[in-house]
Coordinates of C-alpha atoms in Angstrom, one line a residue:
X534 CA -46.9 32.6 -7.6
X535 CA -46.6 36.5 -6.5
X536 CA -43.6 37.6 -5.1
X537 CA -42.5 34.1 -3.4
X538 CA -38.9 33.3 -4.9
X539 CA -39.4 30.1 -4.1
X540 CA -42.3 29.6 -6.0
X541 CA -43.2 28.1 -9.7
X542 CA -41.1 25.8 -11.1
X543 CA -37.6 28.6 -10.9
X544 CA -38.2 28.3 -7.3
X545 CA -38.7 24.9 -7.1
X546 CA -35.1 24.3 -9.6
X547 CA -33.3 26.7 -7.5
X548 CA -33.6 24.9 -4.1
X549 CA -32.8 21.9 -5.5
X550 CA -30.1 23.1 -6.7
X551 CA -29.3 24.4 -3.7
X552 CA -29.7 21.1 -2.0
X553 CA -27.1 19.3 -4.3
X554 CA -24.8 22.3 -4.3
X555 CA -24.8 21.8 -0.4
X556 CA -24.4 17.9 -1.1
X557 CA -21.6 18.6 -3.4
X558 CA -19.8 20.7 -0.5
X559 CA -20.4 17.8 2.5
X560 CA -18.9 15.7 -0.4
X561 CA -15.7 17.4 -0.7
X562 CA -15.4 18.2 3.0
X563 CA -15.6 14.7 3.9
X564 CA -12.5 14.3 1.0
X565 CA -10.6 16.8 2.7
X566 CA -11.0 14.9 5.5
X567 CA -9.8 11.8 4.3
X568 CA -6.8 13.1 2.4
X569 CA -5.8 14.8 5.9
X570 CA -6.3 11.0 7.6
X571 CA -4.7 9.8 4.6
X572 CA -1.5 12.2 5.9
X573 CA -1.4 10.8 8.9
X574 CA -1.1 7.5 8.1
X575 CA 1.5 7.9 5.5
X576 CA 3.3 10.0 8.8
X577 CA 2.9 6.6 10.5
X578 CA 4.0 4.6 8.0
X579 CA 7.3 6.1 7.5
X580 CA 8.3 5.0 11.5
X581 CA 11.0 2.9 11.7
X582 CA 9.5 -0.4 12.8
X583 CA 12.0 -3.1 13.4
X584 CA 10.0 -6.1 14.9
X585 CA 8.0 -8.4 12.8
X586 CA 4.5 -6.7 14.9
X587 CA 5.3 -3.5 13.8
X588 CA 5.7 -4.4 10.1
X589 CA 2.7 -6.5 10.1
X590 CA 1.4 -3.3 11.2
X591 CA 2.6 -1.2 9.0
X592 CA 1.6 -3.6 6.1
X593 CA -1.9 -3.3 7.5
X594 CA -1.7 0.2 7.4
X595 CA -0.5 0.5 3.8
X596 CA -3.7 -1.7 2.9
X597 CA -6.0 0.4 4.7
X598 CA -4.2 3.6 3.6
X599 CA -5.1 2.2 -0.2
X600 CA -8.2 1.6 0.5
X601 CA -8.9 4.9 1.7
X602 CA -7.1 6.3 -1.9
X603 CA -9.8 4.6 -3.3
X604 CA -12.6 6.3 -1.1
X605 CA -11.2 9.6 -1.8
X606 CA -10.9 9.0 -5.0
X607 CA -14.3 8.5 -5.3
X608 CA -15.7 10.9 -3.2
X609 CA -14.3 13.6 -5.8
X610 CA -15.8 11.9 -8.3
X611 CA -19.0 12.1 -6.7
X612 CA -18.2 15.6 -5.4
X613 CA -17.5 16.7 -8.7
X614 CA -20.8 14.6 -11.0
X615 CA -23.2 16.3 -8.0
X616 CA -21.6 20.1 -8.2
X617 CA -22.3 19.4 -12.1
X618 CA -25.7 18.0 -11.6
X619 CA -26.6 21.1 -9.7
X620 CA -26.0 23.1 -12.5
X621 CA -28.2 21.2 -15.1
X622 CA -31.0 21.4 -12.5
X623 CA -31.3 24.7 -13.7
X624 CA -31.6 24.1 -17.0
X625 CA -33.1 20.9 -17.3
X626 CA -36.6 21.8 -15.0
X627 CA -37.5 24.7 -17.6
X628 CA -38.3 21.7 -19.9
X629 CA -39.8 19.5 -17.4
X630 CA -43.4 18.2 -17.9
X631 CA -44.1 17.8 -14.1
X632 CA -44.5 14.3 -12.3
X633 CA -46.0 11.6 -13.9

């Protein structure tokens, strides 16, 4: 073991930790992301569109903005179970047996 942080089953919890902390993070970046595309089409969707196209369009565009709700919605969710599974990592592997 020695002097290697990294090392023993501590080092071994605390980069995988690390790994879903960093998980957790590309999670909630990729939800900032769609709320900001979200914006955008709620930014289209509030053009005035007189011709039957352009509400077909903009019908389309509500169904894909819901859709995309739906995504972010679950991307927290998943954002938020893996920044909490980081954290039992650390206390879980101290009672850990090994692989069997």
């Amino acid at each position: 073991m020695g002097n290697d942080p990294g090392s023993g089953i501590w080092g071994v919890a605390a980069q995988r930790s690390i790994e879903v902390q960093q998980l957790a993070a590309r999670m909630t970046l990729c939800e900032t992301r769609t709320e900001e595309v979200l914006a955008a089409l709620w930014d289209i969707q509030l053009a005035e569109w007189q011709s039957p196209a352009g509400q077909a369009y903009r019908n389309s565009l509500s169904l894909q903005a819901a859709a995309i709700r739906r995504a972010a919605d679950r991307l927290h969710e998943a954002a938020a179970a893996a920044a909490c599974h980081a954290r039992a990592i650390l206390s879980s592997e101290c009672s850990y047996g090994g692989p069997a």
